[in-house]
């Protein structure tokens, strides 16, 4: 048997887990002295309250999981005779995967007959969500883990995500975006345009003045780079900015037709701690990132 894992940094929630047969790894965040585990310490993510907290000045922090946590997730599957397929957020954005590798080294020594497959989505949030659901579709079609890993080598680089946020302070504090201007976007209305490159790292590739221009730029990326767009989902993620996300969705339908498969996700709290509120990003199938 094969057990399918993903994580909360991919915007996967218990709803998708139930629908697609996914086991969820929870990526925690810390507010003050309190460590909070999504969907363990609460059943539903109250995105409005969370992003209002960020707007009010609270800045949550994030950290890597410990070895023992990964062992708690994976060992029961190996002990039951199951192999594991883990589709996860970008290893280029977190040290947690180095910790995971150490945990797996111990588990493989203990369970030498078991196999661990992984697909690095080279992304976060809506991008990762899109690829997780693609993999879920492939599993439903009967594809093996080996076939999915080979599929990912070709297809993962064809899922870009372009996004922007209202305020640069969250990105600056995280230090995870290269090429980011030091100017506060909230002061003069500049919104950096950021994407996940082929290494799964966030890179600032430009800026727009005003939300409407930023929205149109994201739409233009879909029009310029899109490949077989209608054969795949378009996932639009937002950090408590659903109206803007739906505005981009409406622009895309006007340009490409009403038969687009558009899904909306709310950016999970761990990634939201780095991008802040009022961010929007679009992920689609493309010629390249």
GROMACS .gro file of C-alpha atoms in nm:
model
  289
    1UNK     CA    1   0.000   0.000   0.000
    2UNK     CA    2   0.100   0.360  -0.063
    3UNK     CA    3   0.022   0.640   0.182
    4UNK     CA    4  -0.010   0.988   0.033
    5UNK     CA    5   0.117   1.275   0.250
    6UNK     CA    6   0.112   1.650   0.200
    7UNK     CA    7   0.144   1.946   0.437
    8UNK     CA    8  -0.036   2.259   0.543
    9UNK     CA    9   0.216   2.486   0.368
   10UNK     CA   10   0.058   2.355   0.046
   11UNK     CA   11  -0.276   2.513   0.152
   12UNK     CA   12  -0.415   2.161   0.190
   13UNK     CA   13  -0.689   2.145   0.453
   14UNK     CA   14  -0.876   1.852   0.613
   15UNK     CA   15  -1.141   1.896   0.343
   16UNK     CA   16  -0.898   1.802   0.065
   17UNK     CA   17  -0.749   1.530   0.284
   18UNK     CA   18  -1.087   1.363   0.316
   19UNK     CA   19  -1.168   1.410  -0.051
   20UNK     CA   20  -0.839   1.280  -0.191
   21UNK     CA   21  -0.713   1.043   0.077
   22UNK     CA   22  -0.424   1.260   0.197
   23UNK     CA   23  -0.251   1.248   0.535
   24UNK     CA   24  -0.161   1.596   0.651
   25UNK     CA   25   0.168   1.711   0.802
   26UNK     CA   26   0.109   2.023   1.009
   27UNK     CA   27   0.356   2.311   0.988
   28UNK     CA   28   0.325   2.520   1.306
   29UNK     CA   29   0.367   2.888   1.369
   30UNK     CA   30   0.435   3.081   1.690
   31UNK     CA   31   0.251   3.385   1.823
   32UNK     CA   32   0.427   3.528   2.126
   33UNK     CA   33   0.515   3.220   2.331
   34UNK     CA   34   0.236   3.003   2.193
   35UNK     CA   35   0.311   2.740   1.930
   36UNK     CA   36   0.001   2.684   1.719
   37UNK     CA   37  -0.058   2.373   1.506
   38UNK     CA   38  -0.313   2.424   1.227
   39UNK     CA   39  -0.608   2.182   1.234
   40UNK     CA   40  -0.483   2.027   1.558
   41UNK     CA   41  -0.519   2.324   1.790
   42UNK     CA   42  -0.825   2.437   1.595
   43UNK     CA   43  -1.059   2.272   1.345
   44UNK     CA   44  -1.102   2.562   1.103
   45UNK     CA   45  -0.853   2.830   1.003
   46UNK     CA   46  -1.012   3.167   1.083
   47UNK     CA   47  -0.827   3.354   0.811
   48UNK     CA   48  -1.003   3.684   0.878
   49UNK     CA   49  -0.899   3.690   1.244
   50UNK     CA   50  -0.546   3.574   1.160
   51UNK     CA   51  -0.477   3.835   0.894
   52UNK     CA   52  -0.642   4.107   1.102
   53UNK     CA   53  -0.391   4.013   1.374
   54UNK     CA   54  -0.110   4.069   1.125
   55UNK     CA   55  -0.262   4.398   1.015
   56UNK     CA   56  -0.265   4.508   1.377
   57UNK     CA   57   0.110   4.450   1.406
   58UNK     CA   58   0.153   4.098   1.541
   59UNK     CA   59   0.424   3.913   1.347
   60UNK     CA   60   0.412   3.533   1.391
   61UNK     CA   61   0.730   3.331   1.348
   62UNK     CA   62   0.788   2.990   1.194
   63UNK     CA   63   1.038   2.712   1.254
   64UNK     CA   64   1.139   2.369   1.127
   65UNK     CA   65   0.983   2.052   1.262
   66UNK     CA   66   1.193   1.828   1.486
   67UNK     CA   67   1.315   1.483   1.383
   68UNK     CA   68   1.081   1.321   1.632
   69UNK     CA   69   0.780   1.486   1.467
   70UNK     CA   70   0.863   1.340   1.126
   71UNK     CA   71   0.917   1.001   1.286
   72UNK     CA   72   0.574   1.027   1.449
   73UNK     CA   73   0.418   1.091   1.108
   74UNK     CA   74   0.608   0.834   0.904
   75UNK     CA   75   0.693   0.540   1.131
   76UNK     CA   76   0.335   0.410   1.171
   77UNK     CA   77   0.310   0.379   0.794
   78UNK     CA   78   0.640   0.195   0.757
   79UNK     CA   79   0.553  -0.027   1.053
   80UNK     CA   80   0.223  -0.117   0.885
   81UNK     CA   81   0.408  -0.221   0.569
   82UNK     CA   82   0.313   0.088   0.369
   83UNK     CA   83   0.533   0.296   0.140
   84UNK     CA   84   0.503   0.676   0.145
   85UNK     CA   85   0.460   0.942  -0.123
   86UNK     CA   86   0.509   1.291   0.017
   87UNK     CA   87   0.423   1.592  -0.203
   88UNK     CA   88   0.556   1.894  -0.019
   89UNK     CA   89   0.627   2.265  -0.035
   90UNK     CA   90   0.959   2.392  -0.165
   91UNK     CA   91   1.268   2.256   0.006
   92UNK     CA   92   1.437   2.578  -0.105
   93UNK     CA   93   1.236   2.785   0.142
   94UNK     CA   94   1.288   2.595   0.467
   95UNK     CA   95   1.550   2.405   0.668
   96UNK     CA   96   1.286   2.155   0.774
   97UNK     CA   97   1.374   1.913   0.494
   98UNK     CA   98   1.726   1.866   0.624
   99UNK     CA   99   1.568   1.758   0.951
  100UNK     CA  100   1.330   1.528   0.763
  101UNK     CA  101   1.622   1.362   0.584
  102UNK     CA  102   1.782   1.273   0.917
  103UNK     CA  103   1.455   1.125   1.041
  104UNK     CA  104   1.418   0.919   0.724
  105UNK     CA  105   1.773   0.790   0.752
  106UNK     CA  106   1.686   0.643   1.090
  107UNK     CA  107   1.355   0.502   0.969
  108UNK     CA  108   1.506   0.341   0.658
  109UNK     CA  109   1.763   0.166   0.875
  110UNK     CA  110   1.482   0.031   1.090
  111UNK     CA  111   1.251  -0.055   0.799
  112UNK     CA  112   1.485  -0.142   0.509
  113UNK     CA  113   1.207  -0.285   0.293
  114UNK     CA  114   1.001   0.031   0.285
  115UNK     CA  115   1.019   0.303   0.019
  116UNK     CA  116   0.984   0.678   0.053
  117UNK     CA  117   0.898   0.884  -0.256
  118UNK     CA  118   0.883   1.260  -0.259
  119UNK     CA  119   0.776   1.530  -0.498
  120UNK     CA  120   0.917   1.874  -0.425
  121UNK     CA  121   0.664   2.117  -0.571
  122UNK     CA  122   0.932   2.388  -0.573
  123UNK     CA  123   0.660   2.618  -0.451
  124UNK     CA  124   0.434   2.721  -0.169
  125UNK     CA  125   0.065   2.788  -0.113
  126UNK     CA  126  -0.146   2.789  -0.432
  127UNK     CA  127   0.136   2.650  -0.648
  128UNK     CA  128   0.187   2.352  -0.419
  129UNK     CA  129  -0.188   2.305  -0.383
  130UNK     CA  130  -0.222   2.281  -0.759
  131UNK     CA  131   0.047   2.013  -0.789
  132UNK     CA  132  -0.086   1.815  -0.491
  133UNK     CA  133  -0.425   1.789  -0.662
  134UNK     CA  134  -0.261   1.696  -0.993
  135UNK     CA  135  -0.088   1.410  -0.812
  136UNK     CA  136  -0.415   1.312  -0.646
  137UNK     CA  137  -0.573   1.290  -0.992
  138UNK     CA  138  -0.285   1.072  -1.116
  139UNK     CA  139  -0.320   0.836  -0.821
  140UNK     CA  140  -0.691   0.809  -0.890
  141UNK     CA  141  -0.604   0.711  -1.248
  142UNK     CA  142  -0.388   0.430  -1.114
  143UNK     CA  143  -0.043   0.579  -1.163
  144UNK     CA  144   0.233   0.434  -0.947
  145UNK     CA  145   0.460   0.635  -0.719
  146UNK     CA  146   0.749   0.575  -0.960
  147UNK     CA  147   0.542   0.711  -1.248
  148UNK     CA  148   0.443   1.016  -1.047
  149UNK     CA  149   0.804   1.094  -0.957
  150UNK     CA  150   0.895   1.079  -1.328
  151UNK     CA  151   0.591   1.293  -1.415
  152UNK     CA  152   0.705   1.553  -1.162
  153UNK     CA  153   1.048   1.590  -1.321
  154UNK     CA  154   0.881   1.721  -1.636
  155UNK     CA  155   0.569   1.887  -1.501
  156UNK     CA  156   0.665   2.061  -1.175
  157UNK     CA  157   0.872   2.324  -1.365
  158UNK     CA  158   0.560   2.394  -1.572
  159UNK     CA  159   0.359   2.523  -1.276
  160UNK     CA  160   0.461   2.882  -1.202
  161UNK     CA  161   0.308   3.115  -0.950
  162UNK     CA  162   0.322   3.493  -0.970
  163UNK     CA  163   0.200   3.699  -0.677
  164UNK     CA  164   0.205   4.034  -0.503
  165UNK     CA  165   0.130   4.179  -0.160
  166UNK     CA  166   0.039   4.521  -0.029
  167UNK     CA  167   0.319   4.556   0.226
  168UNK     CA  168   0.687   4.468   0.185
  169UNK     CA  169   0.766   4.450   0.556
  170UNK     CA  170   0.664   4.086   0.584
  171UNK     CA  171   0.883   3.981   0.293
  172UNK     CA  172   1.175   4.191   0.418
  173UNK     CA  173   1.153   4.042   0.765
  174UNK     CA  174   1.148   3.686   0.635
  175UNK     CA  175   1.454   3.740   0.417
  176UNK     CA  176   1.326   3.473   0.180
  177UNK     CA  177   1.286   3.691  -0.128
  178UNK     CA  178   1.590   3.785  -0.335
  179UNK     CA  179   1.603   4.104  -0.541
  180UNK     CA  180   1.345   4.274  -0.321
  181UNK     CA  181   1.353   4.655  -0.309
  182UNK     CA  182   1.378   4.810   0.035
  183UNK     CA  183   1.092   5.054  -0.022
  184UNK     CA  184   0.777   5.002   0.181
  185UNK     CA  185   0.501   4.927  -0.065
  186UNK     CA  186   0.231   5.035   0.178
  187UNK     CA  187   0.374   5.388   0.182
  188UNK     CA  188   0.383   5.466  -0.190
  189UNK     CA  189   0.157   5.195  -0.332
  190UNK     CA  190   0.431   4.985  -0.491
  191UNK     CA  191   0.360   4.615  -0.508
  192UNK     CA  192   0.651   4.384  -0.582
  193UNK     CA  193   0.583   4.105  -0.830
  194UNK     CA  194   0.732   3.783  -0.701
  195UNK     CA  195   0.758   3.433  -0.843
  196UNK     CA  196   0.896   3.092  -0.747
  197UNK     CA  197   1.193   3.011  -0.968
  198UNK     CA  198   1.311   2.670  -1.088
  199UNK     CA  199   1.494   2.619  -0.758
  200UNK     CA  200   1.176   2.684  -0.562
  201UNK     CA  201   1.300   3.015  -0.425
  202UNK     CA  202   1.107   3.342  -0.416
  203UNK     CA  203   1.246   3.611  -0.645
  204UNK     CA  204   1.123   3.966  -0.699
  205UNK     CA  205   1.101   4.025  -1.075
  206UNK     CA  206   0.948   4.371  -1.087
  207UNK     CA  207   0.694   4.603  -0.935
  208UNK     CA  208   0.369   4.774  -1.016
  209UNK     CA  209   0.214   5.091  -0.877
  210UNK     CA  210  -0.141   5.023  -0.768
  211UNK     CA  211  -0.344   4.709  -0.722
  212UNK     CA  212  -0.519   4.713  -1.060
  213UNK     CA  213  -0.189   4.724  -1.249
  214UNK     CA  214  -0.055   4.440  -1.036
  215UNK     CA  215  -0.367   4.234  -1.105
  216UNK     CA  216  -0.341   4.294  -1.479
  217UNK     CA  217   0.025   4.192  -1.473
  218UNK     CA  218  -0.058   3.856  -1.314
  219UNK     CA  219  -0.325   3.798  -1.577
  220UNK     CA  220  -0.077   3.884  -1.851
  221UNK     CA  221   0.165   3.618  -1.725
  222UNK     CA  222  -0.109   3.358  -1.770
  223UNK     CA  223  -0.181   3.483  -2.123
  224UNK     CA  224   0.186   3.496  -2.221
  225UNK     CA  225   0.313   3.175  -2.061
  226UNK     CA  226   0.006   2.954  -2.041
  227UNK     CA  227   0.015   2.606  -2.195
  228UNK     CA  228  -0.287   2.375  -2.201
  229UNK     CA  229  -0.437   2.606  -1.941
  230UNK     CA  230  -0.788   2.464  -1.972
  231UNK     CA  231  -0.663   2.108  -1.923
  232UNK     CA  232  -0.546   2.197  -1.573
  233UNK     CA  233  -0.663   2.396  -1.272
  234UNK     CA  234  -0.588   2.761  -1.230
  235UNK     CA  235  -0.543   2.817  -0.858
  236UNK     CA  236  -0.566   3.169  -0.722
  237UNK     CA  237  -0.445   3.206  -0.367
  238UNK     CA  238  -0.506   3.504  -0.142
  239UNK     CA  239  -0.423   3.616   0.210
  240UNK     CA  240  -0.764   3.747   0.316
  241UNK     CA  241  -0.819   3.926  -0.014
  242UNK     CA  242  -1.084   3.711  -0.182
  243UNK     CA  243  -1.237   4.005  -0.369
  244UNK     CA  244  -0.906   4.074  -0.544
  245UNK     CA  245  -0.856   3.703  -0.617
  246UNK     CA  246  -1.203   3.684  -0.770
  247UNK     CA  247  -1.130   3.998  -0.969
  248UNK     CA  248  -0.831   3.823  -1.126
  249UNK     CA  249  -1.049   3.518  -1.188
  250UNK     CA  250  -1.302   3.737  -1.370
  251UNK     CA  251  -1.027   3.889  -1.585
  252UNK     CA  252  -0.902   3.543  -1.680
  253UNK     CA  253  -1.251   3.421  -1.771
  254UNK     CA  254  -1.306   3.729  -1.984
  255UNK     CA  255  -0.980   3.665  -2.168
  256UNK     CA  256  -0.988   3.285  -2.194
  257UNK     CA  257  -1.350   3.179  -2.152
  258UNK     CA  258  -1.595   3.075  -1.885
  259UNK     CA  259  -1.487   2.710  -1.900
  260UNK     CA  260  -1.166   2.767  -1.704
  261UNK     CA  261  -1.124   2.548  -1.394
  262UNK     CA  262  -1.050   2.811  -1.133
  263UNK     CA  263  -1.011   2.730  -0.765
  264UNK     CA  264  -0.947   2.976  -0.483
  265UNK     CA  265  -0.738   2.902  -0.177
  266UNK     CA  266  -0.660   3.103   0.133
  267UNK     CA  267  -0.288   3.126   0.204
  268UNK     CA  268  -0.212   2.909   0.506
  269UNK     CA  269  -0.100   3.082   0.828
  270UNK     CA  270   0.261   2.962   0.815
  271UNK     CA  271   0.324   3.105   0.470
  272UNK     CA  272   0.099   3.401   0.555
  273UNK     CA  273   0.342   3.498   0.829
  274UNK     CA  274   0.597   3.569   0.555
  275UNK     CA  275   0.379   3.730   0.288
  276UNK     CA  276   0.136   3.921   0.510
  277UNK     CA  277  -0.226   4.015   0.439
  278UNK     CA  278  -0.379   4.132   0.111
  279UNK     CA  279  -0.157   3.918  -0.107
  280UNK     CA  280  -0.277   3.743  -0.422
  281UNK     CA  281  -0.107   3.489  -0.648
  282UNK     CA  282  -0.202   3.283  -0.950
  283UNK     CA  283  -0.072   2.937  -1.043
  284UNK     CA  284  -0.136   2.780  -1.383
  285UNK     CA  285   0.012   2.529  -1.628
  286UNK     CA  286   0.274   2.698  -1.844
  287UNK     CA  287   0.553   2.653  -2.094
  288UNK     CA  288   0.797   2.723  -1.812
  289UNK     CA  289   0.825   2.923  -1.493
   0.00000   0.00000   0.00000
